[in-house]
Short mmCIF file of C-alpha atoms (C1' of nucleotides) in Angstrom, two decimals:
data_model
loop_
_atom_site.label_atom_id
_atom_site.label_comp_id
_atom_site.label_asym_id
_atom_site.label_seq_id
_atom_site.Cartn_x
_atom_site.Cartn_y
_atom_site.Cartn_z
CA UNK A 530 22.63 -1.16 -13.08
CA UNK A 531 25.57 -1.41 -15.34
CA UNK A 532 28.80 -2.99 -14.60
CA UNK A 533 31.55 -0.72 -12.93
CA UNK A 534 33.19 -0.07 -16.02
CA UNK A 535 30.33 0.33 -18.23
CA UNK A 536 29.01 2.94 -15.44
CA UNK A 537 32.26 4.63 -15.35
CA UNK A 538 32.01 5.23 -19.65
CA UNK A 539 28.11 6.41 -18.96
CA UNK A 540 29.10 9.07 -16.56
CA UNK A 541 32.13 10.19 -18.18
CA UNK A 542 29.50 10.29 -21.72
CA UNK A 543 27.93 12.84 -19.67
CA UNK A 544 30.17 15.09 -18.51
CA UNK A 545 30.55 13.58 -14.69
CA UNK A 546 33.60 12.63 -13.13
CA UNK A 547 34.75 9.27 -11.42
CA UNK A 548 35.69 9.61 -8.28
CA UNK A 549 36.81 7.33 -5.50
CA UNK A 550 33.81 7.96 -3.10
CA UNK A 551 31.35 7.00 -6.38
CA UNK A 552 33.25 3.75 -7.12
CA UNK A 553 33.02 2.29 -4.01
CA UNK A 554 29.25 3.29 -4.34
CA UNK A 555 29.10 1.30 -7.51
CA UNK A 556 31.29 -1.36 -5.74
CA UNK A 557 28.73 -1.28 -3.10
CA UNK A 558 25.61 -1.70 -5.92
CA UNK A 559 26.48 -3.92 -8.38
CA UNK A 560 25.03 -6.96 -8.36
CA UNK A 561 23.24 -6.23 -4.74
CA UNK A 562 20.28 -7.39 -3.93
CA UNK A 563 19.70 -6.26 -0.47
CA UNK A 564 17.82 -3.18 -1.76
CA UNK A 565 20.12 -0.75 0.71
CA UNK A 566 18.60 2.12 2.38
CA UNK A 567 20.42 5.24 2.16
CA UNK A 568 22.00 4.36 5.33
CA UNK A 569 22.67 1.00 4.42
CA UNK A 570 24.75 2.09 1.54
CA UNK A 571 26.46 4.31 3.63
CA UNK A 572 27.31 2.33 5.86
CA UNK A 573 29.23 -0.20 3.61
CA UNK A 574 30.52 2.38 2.16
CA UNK A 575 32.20 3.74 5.31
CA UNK A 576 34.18 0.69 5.95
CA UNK A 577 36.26 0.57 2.70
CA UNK A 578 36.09 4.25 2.58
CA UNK A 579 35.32 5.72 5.92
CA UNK A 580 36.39 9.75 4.69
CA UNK A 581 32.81 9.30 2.77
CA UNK A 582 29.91 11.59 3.66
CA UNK A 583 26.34 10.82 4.07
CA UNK A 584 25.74 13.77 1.64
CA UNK A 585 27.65 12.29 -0.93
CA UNK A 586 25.81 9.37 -0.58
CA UNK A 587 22.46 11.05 -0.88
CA UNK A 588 23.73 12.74 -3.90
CA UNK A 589 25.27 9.73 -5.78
CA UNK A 590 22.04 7.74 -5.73
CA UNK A 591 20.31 10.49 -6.92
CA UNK A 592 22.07 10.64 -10.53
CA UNK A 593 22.24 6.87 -10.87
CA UNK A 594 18.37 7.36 -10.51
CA UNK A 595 18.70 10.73 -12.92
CA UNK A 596 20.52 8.23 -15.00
CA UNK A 597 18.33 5.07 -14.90
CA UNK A 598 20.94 3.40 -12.93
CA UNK A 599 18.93 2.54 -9.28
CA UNK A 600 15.36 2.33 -8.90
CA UNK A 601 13.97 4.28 -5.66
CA UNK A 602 11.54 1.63 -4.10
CA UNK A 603 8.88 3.29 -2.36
CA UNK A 604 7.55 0.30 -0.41
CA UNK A 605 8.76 1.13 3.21
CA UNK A 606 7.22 3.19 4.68
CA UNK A 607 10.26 4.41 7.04
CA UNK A 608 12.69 4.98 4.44
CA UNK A 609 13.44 4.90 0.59
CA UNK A 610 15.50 2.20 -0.88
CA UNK A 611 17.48 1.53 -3.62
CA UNK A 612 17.18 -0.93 -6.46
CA UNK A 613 20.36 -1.41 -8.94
CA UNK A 614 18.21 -4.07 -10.93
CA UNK A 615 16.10 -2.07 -12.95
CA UNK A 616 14.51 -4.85 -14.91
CA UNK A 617 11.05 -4.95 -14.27
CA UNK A 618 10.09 -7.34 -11.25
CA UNK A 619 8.14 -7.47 -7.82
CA UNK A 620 9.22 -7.54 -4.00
CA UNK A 621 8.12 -9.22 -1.19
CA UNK A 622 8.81 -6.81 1.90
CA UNK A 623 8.75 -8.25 5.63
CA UNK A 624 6.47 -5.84 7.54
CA UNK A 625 8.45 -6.34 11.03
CA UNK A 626 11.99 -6.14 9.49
CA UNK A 627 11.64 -4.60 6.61
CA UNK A 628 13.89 -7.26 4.45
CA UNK A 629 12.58 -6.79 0.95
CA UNK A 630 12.86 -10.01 -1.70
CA UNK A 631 13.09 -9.93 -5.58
CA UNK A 632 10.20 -11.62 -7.21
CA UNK A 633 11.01 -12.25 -11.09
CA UNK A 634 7.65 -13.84 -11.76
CA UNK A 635 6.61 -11.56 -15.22
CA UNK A 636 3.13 -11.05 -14.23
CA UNK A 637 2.37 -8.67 -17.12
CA UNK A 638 0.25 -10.75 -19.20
CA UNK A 639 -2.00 -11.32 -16.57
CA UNK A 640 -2.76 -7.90 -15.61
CA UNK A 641 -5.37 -5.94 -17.47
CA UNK A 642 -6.15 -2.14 -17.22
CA UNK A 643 -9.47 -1.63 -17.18
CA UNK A 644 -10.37 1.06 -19.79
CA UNK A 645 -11.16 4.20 -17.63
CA UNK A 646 -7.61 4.16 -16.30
CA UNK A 647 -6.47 3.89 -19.96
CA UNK A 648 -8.36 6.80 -20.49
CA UNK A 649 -7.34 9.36 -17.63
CA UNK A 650 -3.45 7.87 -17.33
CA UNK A 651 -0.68 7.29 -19.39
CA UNK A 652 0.44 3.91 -17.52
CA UNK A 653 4.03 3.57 -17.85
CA UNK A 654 4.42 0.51 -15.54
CA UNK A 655 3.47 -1.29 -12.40
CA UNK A 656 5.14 -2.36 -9.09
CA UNK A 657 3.55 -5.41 -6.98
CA UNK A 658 4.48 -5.06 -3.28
CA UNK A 659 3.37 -8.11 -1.66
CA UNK A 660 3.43 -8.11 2.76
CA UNK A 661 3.57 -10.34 5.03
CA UNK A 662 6.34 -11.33 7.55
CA UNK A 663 9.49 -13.20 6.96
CA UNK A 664 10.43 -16.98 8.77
CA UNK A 665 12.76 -15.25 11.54
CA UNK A 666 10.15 -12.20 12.36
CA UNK A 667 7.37 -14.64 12.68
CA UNK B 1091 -14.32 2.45 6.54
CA UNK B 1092 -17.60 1.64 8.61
CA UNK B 1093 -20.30 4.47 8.53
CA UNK B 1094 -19.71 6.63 11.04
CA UNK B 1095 -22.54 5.80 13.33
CA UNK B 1096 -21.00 2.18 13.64
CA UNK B 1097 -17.36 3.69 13.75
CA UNK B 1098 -18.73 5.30 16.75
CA UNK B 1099 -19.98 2.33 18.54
CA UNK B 1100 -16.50 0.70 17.49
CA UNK B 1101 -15.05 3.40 19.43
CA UNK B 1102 -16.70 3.23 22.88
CA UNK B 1103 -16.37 -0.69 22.56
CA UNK B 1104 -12.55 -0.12 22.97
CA UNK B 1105 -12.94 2.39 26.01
CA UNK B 1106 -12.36 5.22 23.43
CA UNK B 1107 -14.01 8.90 23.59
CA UNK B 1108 -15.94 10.37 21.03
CA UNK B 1109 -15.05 13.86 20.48
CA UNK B 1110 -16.20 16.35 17.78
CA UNK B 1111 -12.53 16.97 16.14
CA UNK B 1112 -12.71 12.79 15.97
CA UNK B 1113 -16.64 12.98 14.04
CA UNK B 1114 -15.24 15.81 11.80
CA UNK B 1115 -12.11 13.45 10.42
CA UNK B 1116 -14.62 10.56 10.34
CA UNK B 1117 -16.63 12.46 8.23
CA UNK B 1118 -13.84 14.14 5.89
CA UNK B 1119 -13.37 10.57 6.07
CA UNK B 1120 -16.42 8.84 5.63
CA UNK B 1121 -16.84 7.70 1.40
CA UNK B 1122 -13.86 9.72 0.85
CA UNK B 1123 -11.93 8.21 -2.55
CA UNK B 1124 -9.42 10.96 -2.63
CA UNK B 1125 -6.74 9.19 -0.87
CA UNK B 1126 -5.90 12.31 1.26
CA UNK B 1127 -2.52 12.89 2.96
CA UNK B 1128 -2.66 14.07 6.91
CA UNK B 1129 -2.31 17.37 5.56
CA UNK B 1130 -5.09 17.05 3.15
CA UNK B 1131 -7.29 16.15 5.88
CA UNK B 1132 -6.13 18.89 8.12
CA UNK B 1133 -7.06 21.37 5.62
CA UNK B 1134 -10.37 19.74 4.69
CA UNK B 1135 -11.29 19.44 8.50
CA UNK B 1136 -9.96 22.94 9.37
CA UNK B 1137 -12.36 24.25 7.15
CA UNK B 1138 -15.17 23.05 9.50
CA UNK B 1139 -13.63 22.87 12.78
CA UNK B 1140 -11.35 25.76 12.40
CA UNK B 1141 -9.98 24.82 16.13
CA UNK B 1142 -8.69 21.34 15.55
CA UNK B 1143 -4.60 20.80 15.62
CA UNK B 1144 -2.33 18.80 13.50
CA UNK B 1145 -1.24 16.60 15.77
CA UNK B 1146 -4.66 15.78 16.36
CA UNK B 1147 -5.40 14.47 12.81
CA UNK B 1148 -2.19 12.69 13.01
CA UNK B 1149 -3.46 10.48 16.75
CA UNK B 1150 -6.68 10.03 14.93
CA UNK B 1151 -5.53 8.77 11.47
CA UNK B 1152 -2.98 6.37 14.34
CA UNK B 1153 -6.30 5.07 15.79
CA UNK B 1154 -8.09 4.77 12.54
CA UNK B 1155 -5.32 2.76 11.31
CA UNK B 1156 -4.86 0.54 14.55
CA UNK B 1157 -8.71 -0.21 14.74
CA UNK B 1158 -8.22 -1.35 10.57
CA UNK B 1159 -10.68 1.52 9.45
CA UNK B 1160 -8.46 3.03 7.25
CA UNK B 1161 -5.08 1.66 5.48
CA UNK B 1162 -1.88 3.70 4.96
CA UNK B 1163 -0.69 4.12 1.58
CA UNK B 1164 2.83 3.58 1.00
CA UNK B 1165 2.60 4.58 -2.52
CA UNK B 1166 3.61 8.28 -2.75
CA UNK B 1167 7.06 8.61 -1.60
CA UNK B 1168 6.61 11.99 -0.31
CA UNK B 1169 4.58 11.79 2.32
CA UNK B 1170 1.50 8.89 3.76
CA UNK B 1171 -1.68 8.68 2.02
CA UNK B 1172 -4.84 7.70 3.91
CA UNK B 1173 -7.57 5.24 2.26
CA UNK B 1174 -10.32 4.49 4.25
CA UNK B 1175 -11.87 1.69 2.00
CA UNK B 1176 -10.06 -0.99 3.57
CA UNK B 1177 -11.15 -3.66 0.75
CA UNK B 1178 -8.56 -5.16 -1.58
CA UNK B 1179 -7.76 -2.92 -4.50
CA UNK B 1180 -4.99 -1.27 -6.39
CA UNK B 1181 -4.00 2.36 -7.45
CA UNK B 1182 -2.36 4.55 -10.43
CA UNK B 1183 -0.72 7.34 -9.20
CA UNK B 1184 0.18 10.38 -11.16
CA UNK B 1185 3.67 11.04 -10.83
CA UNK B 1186 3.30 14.54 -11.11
CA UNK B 1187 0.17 15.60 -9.52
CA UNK B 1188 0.53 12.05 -7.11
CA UNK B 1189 -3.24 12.25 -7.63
CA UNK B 1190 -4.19 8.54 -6.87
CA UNK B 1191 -7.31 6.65 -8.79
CA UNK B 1192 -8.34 2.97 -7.19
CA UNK B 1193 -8.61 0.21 -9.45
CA UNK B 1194 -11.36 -2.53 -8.24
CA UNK B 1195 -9.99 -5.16 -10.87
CA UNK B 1196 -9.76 -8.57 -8.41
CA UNK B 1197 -6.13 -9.48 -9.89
CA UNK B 1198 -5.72 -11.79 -6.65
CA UNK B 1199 -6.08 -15.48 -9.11
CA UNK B 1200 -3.76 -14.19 -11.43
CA UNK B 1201 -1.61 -13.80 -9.17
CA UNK B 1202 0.46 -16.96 -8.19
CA UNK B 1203 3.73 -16.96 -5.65
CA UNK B 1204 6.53 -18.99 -6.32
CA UNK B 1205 7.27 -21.57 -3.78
CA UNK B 1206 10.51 -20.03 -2.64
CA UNK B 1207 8.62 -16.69 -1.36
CA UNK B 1208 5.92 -18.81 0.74
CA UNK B 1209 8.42 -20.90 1.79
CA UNK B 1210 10.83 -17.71 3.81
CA UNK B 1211 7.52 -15.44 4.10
CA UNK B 1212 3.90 -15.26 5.37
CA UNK B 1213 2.38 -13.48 2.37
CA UNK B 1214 -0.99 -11.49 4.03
CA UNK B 1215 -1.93 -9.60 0.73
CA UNK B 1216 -0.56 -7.47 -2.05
CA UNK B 1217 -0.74 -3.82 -3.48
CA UNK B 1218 -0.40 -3.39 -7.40
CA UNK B 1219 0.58 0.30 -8.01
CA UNK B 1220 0.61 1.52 -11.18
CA UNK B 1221 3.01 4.06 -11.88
CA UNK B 1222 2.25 7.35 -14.93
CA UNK B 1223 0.82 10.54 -15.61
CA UNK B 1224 -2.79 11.65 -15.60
CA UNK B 1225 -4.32 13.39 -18.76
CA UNK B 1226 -3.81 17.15 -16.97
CA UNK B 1227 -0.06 16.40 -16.24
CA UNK B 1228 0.29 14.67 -19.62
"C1'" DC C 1183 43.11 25.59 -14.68
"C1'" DT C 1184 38.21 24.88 -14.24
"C1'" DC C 1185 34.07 23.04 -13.27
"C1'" DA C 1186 31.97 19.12 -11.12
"C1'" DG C 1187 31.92 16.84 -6.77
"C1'" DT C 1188 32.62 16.61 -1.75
"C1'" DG C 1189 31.36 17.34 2.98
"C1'" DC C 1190 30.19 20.03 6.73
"C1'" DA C 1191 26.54 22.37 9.04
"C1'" DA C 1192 22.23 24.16 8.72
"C1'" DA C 1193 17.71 23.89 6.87
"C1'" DT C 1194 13.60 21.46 5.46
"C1'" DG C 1195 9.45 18.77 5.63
"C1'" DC C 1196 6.81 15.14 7.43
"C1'" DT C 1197 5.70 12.92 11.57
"C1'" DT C 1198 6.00 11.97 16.56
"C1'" DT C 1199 6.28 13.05 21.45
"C1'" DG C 1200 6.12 15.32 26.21
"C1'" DC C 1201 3.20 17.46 28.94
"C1'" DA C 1202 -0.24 20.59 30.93
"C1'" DA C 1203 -4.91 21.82 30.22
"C1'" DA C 1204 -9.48 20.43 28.57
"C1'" DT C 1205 -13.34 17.24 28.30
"C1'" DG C 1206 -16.18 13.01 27.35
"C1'" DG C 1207 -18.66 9.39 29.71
"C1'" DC D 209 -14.36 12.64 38.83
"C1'" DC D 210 -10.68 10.68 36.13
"C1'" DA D 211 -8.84 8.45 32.23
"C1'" DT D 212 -8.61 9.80 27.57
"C1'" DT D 213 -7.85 13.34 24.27
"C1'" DT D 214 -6.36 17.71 22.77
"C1'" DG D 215 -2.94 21.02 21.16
"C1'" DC D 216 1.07 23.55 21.72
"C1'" DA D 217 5.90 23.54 21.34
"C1'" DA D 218 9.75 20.91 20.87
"C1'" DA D 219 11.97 16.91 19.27
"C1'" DG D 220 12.96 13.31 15.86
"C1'" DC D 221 14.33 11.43 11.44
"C1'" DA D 222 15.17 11.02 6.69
"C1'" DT D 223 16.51 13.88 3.18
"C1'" DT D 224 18.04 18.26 0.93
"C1'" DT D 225 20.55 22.52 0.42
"C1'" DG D 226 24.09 26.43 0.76
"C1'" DC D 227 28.58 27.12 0.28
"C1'" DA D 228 33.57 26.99 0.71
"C1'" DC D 229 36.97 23.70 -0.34
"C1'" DT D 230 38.86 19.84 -3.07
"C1'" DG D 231 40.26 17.28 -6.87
"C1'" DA D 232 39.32 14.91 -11.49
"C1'" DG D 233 40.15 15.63 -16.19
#
DNA sequence: CTCAGTGCAAATGCTTTGCAAATGG
DNA sequence: CCATTTGCAAAGCATTTGCACTGAG
């Protein structure tokens, strides 16, 4: 994700207002690496800003993903979570508590398609999730 | 998955019954690379056992995944998919269609942790997804 | 002013659960 | 027999939507 202000130009390029319940979400986002659920965001939200709505919340994170901005990570099964680094890297997710860790290891030049995938898909990218169970859970 | 002759024995080795709407989902089941989703499997076993319930195929697919026959697919994040070829491998998913392919490719000695993730986790294993669009959607 | 954004309440969609009836061993 | 399983209906959650109101530009 972009800084506050940059965010602020990109949404105003496209026609979208700033308002106070979005900056705090920024606020919230920027530079986190806590990969927030929904919830989570909300929550944090709610204690700088506590006339904020779930909805808006819900709504928010879905144009900074329209816009690039989060990543949805899809590697909980309970919930979807949210990813302001969108630079490509890997997470480590504790199965029991469900903390999720950035990996920045650039595996890319060790991964090879094979050719029949190549074939039937246009691969755009790929997503390591690697389980297991953090110090505290185990 | 085992066959579903030895899936059977597994079965009655943990005190559990053997019914026919469980033998119809083993075989919907049984070789089954199409990575279904509860529904999927509903359908495909509906077809056969027109009297079998929902909630059925979701207590079996529980079992299944408790006993290790079949892993859960946390890949598609609109609803569970069910593989039951419980070997290491990876997957492209079509992000339109969210028709999923396996890929055999052992990446596992590529693949090396930095210290700082084995020293706060317990890594068990890890799930490349590949993220595009299939030739249809394309 | 005007249109995008907010927030409530209701709806949705997948999954789970409570419980009475059915049935496998 | 009787503990497990089934299947209905209802509940449970995360997420989305309809719509009147609000407020940013």
């Amino acid at each position: 994700m972009e800084t506050v202000e940059k965010l602020t130009k990109t949404l105003r390029s496209h026609g979208m207002k700033i308002t106070p319940q979005r900056l705090m979400i920024f606020k919230i986002l920027e530079n986190n690496t806590s990969h927030p659920s929904a919830e989570d965001v909300y929550k944090k939200v709610k204690k700088i800003y506590p006339a904020v709505s779930f909805t808006t919340i819900y709504k928010t994170l879905e144009t900074l993903k329209e816009l690039g901005e989060v990543k949805e990570l899809t590697i909980d099964e309970d919930r979807k979570h949210y990813d302001p680094n969108t630079n490509i890297h890997h997470h480590v997710i504790c199965s029991a508590c469900k903390k999720i860790l950035d990996i920045f290891e650039d595996f890319s030049s060790h991964i090879q398609l094979p050719d029949f995938v190549n074939k039937d898909y246009t691969v755009t990218g790929f997503q390591i999730s690697f389980y297991g169970t953090c110090k505290k859970c185990n």
